[in-house]
PDB file of C-alpha atoms in Angstrom:
ATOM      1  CA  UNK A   1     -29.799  -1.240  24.000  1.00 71.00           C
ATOM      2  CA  UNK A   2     -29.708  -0.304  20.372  1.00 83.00           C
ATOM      3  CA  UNK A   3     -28.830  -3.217  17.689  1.00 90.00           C
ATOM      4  CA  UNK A   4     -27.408  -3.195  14.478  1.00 93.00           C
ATOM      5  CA  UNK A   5     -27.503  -6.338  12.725  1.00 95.00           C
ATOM      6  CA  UNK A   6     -25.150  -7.036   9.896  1.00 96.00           C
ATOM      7  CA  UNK A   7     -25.521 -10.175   7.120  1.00 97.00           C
ATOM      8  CA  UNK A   8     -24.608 -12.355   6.332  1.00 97.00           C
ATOM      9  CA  UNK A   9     -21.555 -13.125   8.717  1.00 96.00           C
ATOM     10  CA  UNK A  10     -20.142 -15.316   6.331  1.00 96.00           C
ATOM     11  CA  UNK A  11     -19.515 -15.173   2.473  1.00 97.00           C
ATOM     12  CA  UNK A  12     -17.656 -16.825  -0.128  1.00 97.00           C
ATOM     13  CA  UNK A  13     -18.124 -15.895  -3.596  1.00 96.00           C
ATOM     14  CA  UNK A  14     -16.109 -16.592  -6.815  1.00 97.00           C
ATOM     15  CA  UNK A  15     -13.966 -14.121  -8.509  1.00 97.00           C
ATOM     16  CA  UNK A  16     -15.851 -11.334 -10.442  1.00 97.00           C
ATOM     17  CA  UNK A  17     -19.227 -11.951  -9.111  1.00 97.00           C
ATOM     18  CA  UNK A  18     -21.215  -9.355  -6.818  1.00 97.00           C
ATOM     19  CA  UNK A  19     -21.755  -9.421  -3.396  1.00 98.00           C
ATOM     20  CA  UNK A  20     -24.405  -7.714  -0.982  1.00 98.00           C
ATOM     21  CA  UNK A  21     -24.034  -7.046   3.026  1.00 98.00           C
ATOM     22  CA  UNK A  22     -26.903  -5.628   4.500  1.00 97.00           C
ATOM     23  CA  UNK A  23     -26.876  -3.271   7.367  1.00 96.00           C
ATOM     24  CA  UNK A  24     -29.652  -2.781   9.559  1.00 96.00           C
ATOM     25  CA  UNK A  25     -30.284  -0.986  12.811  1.00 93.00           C
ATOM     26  CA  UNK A  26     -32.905  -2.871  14.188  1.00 93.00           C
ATOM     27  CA  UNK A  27     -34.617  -0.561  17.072  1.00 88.00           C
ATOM     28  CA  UNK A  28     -33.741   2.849  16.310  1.00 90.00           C
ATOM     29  CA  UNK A  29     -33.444   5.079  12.756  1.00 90.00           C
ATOM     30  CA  UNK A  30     -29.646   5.547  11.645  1.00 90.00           C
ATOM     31  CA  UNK A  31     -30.022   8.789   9.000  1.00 89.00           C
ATOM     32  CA  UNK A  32     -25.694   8.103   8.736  1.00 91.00           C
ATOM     33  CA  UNK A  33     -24.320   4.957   8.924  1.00 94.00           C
ATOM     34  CA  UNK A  34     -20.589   3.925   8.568  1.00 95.00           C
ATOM     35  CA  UNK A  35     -19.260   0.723   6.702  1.00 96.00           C
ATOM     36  CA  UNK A  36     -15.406   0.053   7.685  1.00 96.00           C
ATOM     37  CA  UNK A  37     -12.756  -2.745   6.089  1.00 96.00           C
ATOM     38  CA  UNK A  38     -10.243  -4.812   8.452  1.00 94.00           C
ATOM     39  CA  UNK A  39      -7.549  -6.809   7.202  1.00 89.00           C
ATOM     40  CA  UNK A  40      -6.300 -10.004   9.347  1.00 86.00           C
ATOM     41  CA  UNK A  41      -4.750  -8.757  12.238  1.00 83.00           C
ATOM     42  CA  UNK A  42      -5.327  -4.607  11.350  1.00 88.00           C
ATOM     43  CA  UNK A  43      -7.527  -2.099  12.819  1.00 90.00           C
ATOM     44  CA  UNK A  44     -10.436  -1.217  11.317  1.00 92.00           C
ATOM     45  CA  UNK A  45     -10.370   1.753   8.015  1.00 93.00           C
ATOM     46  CA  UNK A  46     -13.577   3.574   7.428  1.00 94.00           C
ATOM     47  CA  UNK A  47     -14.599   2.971   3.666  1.00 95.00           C
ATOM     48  CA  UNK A  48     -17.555   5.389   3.612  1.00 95.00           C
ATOM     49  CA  UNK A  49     -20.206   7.062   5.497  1.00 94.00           C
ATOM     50  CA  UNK A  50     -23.891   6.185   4.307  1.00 92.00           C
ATOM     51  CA  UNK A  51     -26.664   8.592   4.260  1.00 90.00           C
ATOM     52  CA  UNK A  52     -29.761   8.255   4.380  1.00 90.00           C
ATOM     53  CA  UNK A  53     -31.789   9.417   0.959  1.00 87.00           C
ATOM     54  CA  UNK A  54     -28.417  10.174  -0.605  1.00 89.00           C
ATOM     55  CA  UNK A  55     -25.293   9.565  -2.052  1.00 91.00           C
ATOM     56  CA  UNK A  56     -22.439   8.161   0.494  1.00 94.00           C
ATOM     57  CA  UNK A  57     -19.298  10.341   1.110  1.00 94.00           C
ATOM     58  CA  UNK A  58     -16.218   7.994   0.207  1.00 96.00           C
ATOM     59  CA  UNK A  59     -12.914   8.245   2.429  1.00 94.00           C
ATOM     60  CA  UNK A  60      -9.682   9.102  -0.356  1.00 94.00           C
ATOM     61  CA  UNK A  61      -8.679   6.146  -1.814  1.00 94.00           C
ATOM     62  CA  UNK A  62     -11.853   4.018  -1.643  1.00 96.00           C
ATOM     63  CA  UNK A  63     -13.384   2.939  -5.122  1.00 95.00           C
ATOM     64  CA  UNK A  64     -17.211   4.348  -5.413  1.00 94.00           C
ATOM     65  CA  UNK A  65     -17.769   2.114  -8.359  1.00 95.00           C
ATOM     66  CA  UNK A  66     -16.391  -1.196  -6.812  1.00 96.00           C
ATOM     67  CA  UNK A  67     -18.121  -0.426  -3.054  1.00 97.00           C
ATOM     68  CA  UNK A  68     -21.427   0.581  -3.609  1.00 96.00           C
ATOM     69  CA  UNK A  69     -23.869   1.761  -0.881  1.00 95.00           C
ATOM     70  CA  UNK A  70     -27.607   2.417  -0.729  1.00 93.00           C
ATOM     71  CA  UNK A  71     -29.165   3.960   1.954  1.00 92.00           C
ATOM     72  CA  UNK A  72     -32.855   3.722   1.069  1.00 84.00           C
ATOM     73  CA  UNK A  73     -34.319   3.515   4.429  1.00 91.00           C
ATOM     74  CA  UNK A  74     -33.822   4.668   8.110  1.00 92.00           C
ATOM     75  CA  UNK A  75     -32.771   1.338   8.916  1.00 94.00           C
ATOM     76  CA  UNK A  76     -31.048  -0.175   6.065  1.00 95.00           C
ATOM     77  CA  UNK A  77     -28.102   0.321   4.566  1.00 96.00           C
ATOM     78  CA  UNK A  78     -26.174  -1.935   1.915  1.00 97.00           C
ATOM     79  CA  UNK A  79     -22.760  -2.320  -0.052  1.00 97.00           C
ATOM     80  CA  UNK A  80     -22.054  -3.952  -2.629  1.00 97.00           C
ATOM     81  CA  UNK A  81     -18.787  -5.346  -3.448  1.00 98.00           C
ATOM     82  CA  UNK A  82     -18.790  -5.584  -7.391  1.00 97.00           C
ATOM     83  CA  UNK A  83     -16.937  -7.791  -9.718  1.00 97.00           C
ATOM     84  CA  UNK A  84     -14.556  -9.087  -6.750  1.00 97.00           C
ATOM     85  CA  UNK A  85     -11.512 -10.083  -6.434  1.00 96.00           C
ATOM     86  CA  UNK A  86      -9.464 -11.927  -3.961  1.00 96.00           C
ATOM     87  CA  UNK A  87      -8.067  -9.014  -2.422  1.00 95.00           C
ATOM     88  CA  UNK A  88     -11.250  -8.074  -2.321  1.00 96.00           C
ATOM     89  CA  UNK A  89     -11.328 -10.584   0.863  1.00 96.00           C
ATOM     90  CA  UNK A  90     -11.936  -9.141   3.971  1.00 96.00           C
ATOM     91  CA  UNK A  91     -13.958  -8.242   7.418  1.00 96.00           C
ATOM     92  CA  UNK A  92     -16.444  -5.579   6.366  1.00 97.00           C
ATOM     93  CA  UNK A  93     -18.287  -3.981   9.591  1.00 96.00           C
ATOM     94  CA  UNK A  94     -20.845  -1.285   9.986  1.00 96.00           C
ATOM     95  CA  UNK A  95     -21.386   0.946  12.297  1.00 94.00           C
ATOM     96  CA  UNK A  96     -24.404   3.356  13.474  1.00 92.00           C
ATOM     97  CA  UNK A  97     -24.941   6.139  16.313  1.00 84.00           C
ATOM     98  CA  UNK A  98     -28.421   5.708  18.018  1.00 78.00           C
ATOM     99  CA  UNK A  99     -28.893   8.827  19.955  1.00 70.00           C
ATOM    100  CA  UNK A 100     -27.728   8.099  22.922  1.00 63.00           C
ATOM    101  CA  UNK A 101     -26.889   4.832  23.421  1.00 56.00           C
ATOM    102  CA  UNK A 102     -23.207   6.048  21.153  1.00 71.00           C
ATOM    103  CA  UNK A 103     -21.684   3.489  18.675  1.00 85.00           C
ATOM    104  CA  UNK A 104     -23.144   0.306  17.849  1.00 90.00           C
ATOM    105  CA  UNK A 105     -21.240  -1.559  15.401  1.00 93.00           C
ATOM    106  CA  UNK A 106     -22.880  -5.186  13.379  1.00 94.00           C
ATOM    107  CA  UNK A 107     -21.269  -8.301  13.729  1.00 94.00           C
ATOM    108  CA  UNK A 108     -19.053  -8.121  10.877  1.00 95.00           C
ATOM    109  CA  UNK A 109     -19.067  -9.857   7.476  1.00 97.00           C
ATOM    110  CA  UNK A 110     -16.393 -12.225   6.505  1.00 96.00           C
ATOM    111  CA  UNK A 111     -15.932 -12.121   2.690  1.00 97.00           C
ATOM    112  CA  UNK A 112     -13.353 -14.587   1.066  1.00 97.00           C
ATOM    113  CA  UNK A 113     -13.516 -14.377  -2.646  1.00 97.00           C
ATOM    114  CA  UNK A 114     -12.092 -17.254  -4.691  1.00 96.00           C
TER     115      UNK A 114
ATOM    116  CA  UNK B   1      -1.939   8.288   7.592  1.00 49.00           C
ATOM    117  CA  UNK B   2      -4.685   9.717  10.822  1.00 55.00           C
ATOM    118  CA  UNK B   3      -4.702   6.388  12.396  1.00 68.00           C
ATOM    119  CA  UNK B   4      -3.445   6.059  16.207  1.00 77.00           C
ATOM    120  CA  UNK B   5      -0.794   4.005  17.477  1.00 86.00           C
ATOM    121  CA  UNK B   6      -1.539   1.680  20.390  1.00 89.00           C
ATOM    122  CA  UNK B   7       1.118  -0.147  22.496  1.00 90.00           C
ATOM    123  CA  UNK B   8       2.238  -2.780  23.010  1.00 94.00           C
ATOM    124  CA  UNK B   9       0.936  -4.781  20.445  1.00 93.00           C
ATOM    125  CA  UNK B  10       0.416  -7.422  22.070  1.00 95.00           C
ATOM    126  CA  UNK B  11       0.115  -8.050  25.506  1.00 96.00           C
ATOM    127  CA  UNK B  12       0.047 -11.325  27.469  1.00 97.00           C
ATOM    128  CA  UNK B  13      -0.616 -11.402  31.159  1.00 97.00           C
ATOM    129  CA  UNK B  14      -1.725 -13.812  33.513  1.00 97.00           C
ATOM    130  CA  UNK B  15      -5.736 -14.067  35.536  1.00 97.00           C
ATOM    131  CA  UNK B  16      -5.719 -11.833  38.119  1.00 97.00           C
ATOM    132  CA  UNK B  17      -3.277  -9.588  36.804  1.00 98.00           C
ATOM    133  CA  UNK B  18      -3.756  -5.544  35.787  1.00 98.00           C
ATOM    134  CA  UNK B  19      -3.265  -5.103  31.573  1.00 97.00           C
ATOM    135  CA  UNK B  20      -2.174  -1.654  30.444  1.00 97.00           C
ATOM    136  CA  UNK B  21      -2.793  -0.202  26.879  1.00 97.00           C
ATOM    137  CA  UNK B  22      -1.828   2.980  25.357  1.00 97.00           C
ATOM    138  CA  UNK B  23      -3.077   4.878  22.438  1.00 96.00           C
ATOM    139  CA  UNK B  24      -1.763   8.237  21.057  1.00 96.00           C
ATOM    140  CA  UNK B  25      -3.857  10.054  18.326  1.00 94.00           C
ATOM    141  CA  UNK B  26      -2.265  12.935  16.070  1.00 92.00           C
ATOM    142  CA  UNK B  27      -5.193  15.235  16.085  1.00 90.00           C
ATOM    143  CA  UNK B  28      -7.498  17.439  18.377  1.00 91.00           C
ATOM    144  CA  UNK B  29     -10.775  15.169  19.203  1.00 92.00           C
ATOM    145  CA  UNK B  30     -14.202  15.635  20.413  1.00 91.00           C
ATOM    146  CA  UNK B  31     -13.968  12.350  22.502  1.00 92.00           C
ATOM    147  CA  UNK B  32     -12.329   9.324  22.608  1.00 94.00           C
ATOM    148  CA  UNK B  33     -13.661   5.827  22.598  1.00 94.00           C
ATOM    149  CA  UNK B  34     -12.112   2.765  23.874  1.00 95.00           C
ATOM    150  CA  UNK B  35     -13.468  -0.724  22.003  1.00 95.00           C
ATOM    151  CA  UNK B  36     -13.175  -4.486  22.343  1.00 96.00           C
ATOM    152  CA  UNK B  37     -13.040  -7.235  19.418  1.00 94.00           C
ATOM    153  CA  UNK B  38     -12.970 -11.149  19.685  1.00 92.00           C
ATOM    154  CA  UNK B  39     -11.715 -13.044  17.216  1.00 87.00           C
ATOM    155  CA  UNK B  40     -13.742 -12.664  14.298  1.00 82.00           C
ATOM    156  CA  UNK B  41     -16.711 -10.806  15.517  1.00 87.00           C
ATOM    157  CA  UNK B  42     -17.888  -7.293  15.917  1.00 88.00           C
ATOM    158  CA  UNK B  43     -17.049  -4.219  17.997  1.00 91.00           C
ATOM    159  CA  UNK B  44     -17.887  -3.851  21.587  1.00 91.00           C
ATOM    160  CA  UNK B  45     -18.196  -0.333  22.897  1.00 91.00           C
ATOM    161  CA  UNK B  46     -16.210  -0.350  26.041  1.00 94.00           C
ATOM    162  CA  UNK B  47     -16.179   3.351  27.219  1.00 94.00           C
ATOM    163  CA  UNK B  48     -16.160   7.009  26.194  1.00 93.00           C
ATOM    164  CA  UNK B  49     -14.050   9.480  27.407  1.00 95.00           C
ATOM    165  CA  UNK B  50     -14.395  13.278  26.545  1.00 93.00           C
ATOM    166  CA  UNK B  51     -12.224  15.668  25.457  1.00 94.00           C
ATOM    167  CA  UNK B  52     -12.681  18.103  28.782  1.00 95.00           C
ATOM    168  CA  UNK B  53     -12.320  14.605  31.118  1.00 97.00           C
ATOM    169  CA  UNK B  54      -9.493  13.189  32.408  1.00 97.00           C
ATOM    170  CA  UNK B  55     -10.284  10.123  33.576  1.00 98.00           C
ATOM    171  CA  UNK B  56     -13.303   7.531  33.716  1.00 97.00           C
ATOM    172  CA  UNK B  57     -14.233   4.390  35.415  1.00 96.00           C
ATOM    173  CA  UNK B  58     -16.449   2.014  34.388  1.00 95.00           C
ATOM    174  CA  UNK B  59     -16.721  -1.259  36.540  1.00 97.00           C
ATOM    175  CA  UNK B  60     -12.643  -3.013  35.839  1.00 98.00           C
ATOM    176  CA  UNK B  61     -12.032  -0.627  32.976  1.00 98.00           C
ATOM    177  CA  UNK B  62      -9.785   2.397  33.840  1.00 98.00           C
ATOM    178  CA  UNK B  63      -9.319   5.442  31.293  1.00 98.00           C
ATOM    179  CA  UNK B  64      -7.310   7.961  30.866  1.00 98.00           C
ATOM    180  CA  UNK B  65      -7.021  11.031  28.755  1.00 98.00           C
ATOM    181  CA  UNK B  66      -4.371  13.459  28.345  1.00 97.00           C
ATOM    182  CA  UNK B  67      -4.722  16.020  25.648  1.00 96.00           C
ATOM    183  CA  UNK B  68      -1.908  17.895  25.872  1.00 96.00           C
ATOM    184  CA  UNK B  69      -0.427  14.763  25.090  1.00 96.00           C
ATOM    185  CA  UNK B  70      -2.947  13.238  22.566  1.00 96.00           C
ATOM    186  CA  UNK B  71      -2.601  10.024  24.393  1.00 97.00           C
ATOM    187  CA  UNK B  72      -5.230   7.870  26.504  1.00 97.00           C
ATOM    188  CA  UNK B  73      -4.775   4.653  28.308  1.00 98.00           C
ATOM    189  CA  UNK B  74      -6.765   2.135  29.452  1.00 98.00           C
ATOM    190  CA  UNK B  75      -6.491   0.082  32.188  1.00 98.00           C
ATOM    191  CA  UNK B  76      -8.066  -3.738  33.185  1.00 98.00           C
ATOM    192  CA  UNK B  77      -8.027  -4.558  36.615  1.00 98.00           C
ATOM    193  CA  UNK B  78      -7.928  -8.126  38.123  1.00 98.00           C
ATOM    194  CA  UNK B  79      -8.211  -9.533  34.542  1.00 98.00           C
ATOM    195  CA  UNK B  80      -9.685 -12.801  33.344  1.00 97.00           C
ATOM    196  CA  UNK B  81      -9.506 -15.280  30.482  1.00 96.00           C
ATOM    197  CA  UNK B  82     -12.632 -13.739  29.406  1.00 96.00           C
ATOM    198  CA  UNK B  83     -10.941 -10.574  28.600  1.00 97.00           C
ATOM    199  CA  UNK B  84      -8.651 -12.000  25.869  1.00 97.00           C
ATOM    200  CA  UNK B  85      -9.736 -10.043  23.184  1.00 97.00           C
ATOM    201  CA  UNK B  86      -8.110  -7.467  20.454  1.00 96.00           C
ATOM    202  CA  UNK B  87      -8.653  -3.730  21.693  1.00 97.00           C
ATOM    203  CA  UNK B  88      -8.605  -0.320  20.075  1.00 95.00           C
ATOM    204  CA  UNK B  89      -8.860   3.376  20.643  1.00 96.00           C
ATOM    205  CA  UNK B  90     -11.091   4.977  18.405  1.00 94.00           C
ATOM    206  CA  UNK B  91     -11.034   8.978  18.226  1.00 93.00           C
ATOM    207  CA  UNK B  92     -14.038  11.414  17.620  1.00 88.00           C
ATOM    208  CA  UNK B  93     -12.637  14.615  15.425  1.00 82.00           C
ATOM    209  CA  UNK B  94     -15.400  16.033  15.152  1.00 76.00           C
ATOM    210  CA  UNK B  95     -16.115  15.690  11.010  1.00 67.00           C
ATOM    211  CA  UNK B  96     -19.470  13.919  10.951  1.00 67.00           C
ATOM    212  CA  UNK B  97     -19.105  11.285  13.893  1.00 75.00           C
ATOM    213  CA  UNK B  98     -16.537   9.134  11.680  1.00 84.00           C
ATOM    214  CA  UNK B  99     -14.118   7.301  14.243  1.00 89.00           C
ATOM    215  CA  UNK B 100     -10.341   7.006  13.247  1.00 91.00           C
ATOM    216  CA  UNK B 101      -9.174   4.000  14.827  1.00 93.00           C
ATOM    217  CA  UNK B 102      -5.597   3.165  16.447  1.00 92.00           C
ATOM    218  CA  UNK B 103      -3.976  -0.077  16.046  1.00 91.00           C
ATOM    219  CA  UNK B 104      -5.031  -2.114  18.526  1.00 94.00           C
ATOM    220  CA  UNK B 105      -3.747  -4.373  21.323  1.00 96.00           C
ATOM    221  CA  UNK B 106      -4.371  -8.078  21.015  1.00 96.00           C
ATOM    222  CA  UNK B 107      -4.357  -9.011  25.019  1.00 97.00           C
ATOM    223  CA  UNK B 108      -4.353 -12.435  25.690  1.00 97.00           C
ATOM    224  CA  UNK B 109      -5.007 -13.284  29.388  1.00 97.00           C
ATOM    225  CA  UNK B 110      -3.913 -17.452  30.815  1.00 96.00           C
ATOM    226  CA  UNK B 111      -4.959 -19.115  33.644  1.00 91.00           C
TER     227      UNK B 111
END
């Protein structure tokens, strides 16, 4: 089955300092891939939807300048959390659609900023 | 807000026993997706349902859909420690593939 692979699982970074998840779908090309936030205990909110060779679309609400993505390849996609904050902290998935095989989501990133 | 509701919110049952969870969505979908989430880790993709089905089966796993009453359930048969997990609907609208998701149920199943 398809695979998307999400790093790191675990990161903890000090206030205002950058961080990077990568997103990659490791046996199929995602043109559109989705990043989403959970809170402890919440369901999942969809942040932004990546494409491929271009900008991502932001859901209302969602900072571009503080989540950026970058979609530069058909099987990577990355965001960026700038200058955090602590309630920046969260579980950041991502998400693709392989054809056929429907949803695969990554295992998640935990993100604790201090 | 477009998120779904899912009840109950949490749901504790003993092994061998059936676990019922509901979700109700506010708008028309394309399909609807039922997913499971342990503690701390990624989505599973359970099962899809679509919007012109009514039900589904896939090994324990029951669905259900009902449009007319934007509401699905989802059903665990003969349920094991194993299956303690969080679950949530997730609903297809039809805008680009993004999933809205419902609440969740956090089902906790004891031997």
């Amino acid at each position: 089955g398809a695979v998307v692979s999400q790093h790191p699982s675990r990161v903890i970074c000090k206030s205002g300092t950058s961080v990077k998840i990568e997103c990659r779908s490791l046996d199929f090309q995602a043109t559109t891939m989705f990043w989403y936030r959970q809170f402890p205990k919440q369901s999942l909110m969809l942040m932004a939807t990546s494409n491929e060779g271009s900008k991502a679309t932001y859901e209302q609400g969602v900072e571009k300048d503080k989540f950026l993505i970058n979609h530069a390849s058909l099987t990577l996609s990355t965001l960026t959390v700038t200058s955090a904050h602590p309630e920046d902290s969260s579980f950041y998935i991502c998400s693709a659609i392989p054809g056929i095989y429907g949803y695969t989501f990554g295992s998640g990133t935990r993100l604790t900023v201090v | 807000s477009q998120q779904g509701e899912e009840d109950p919110q949490a749901l504790s049952i003993q092994e061998g026993e059936n676990a019922t969870m509901n979700c109700s969505y506010k708008t028309s979908i394309n399909n609807l997706q039922w997913y499971r989430q342990n503690s701390g880790r990624g989505l599973v993709h359970l099962i899809l349902i679509r919007s012109n089905e009514r039900e589904k089966h896939s090994g324990r796993l029951r669905v259900t859909l009902d449009t007319s009453k934007k509401s699905s359930s989802l059903l665990i048969t003969a349920s094991r420690a194993a299956d303690t997990a969080s679950y949530f609907c997730a609903t297809d609208q039809g805008g680009g593939n993004k999933l809205t998701f419902g609440t969740g149920t956090q089902l906790k199943v004891e031997l």
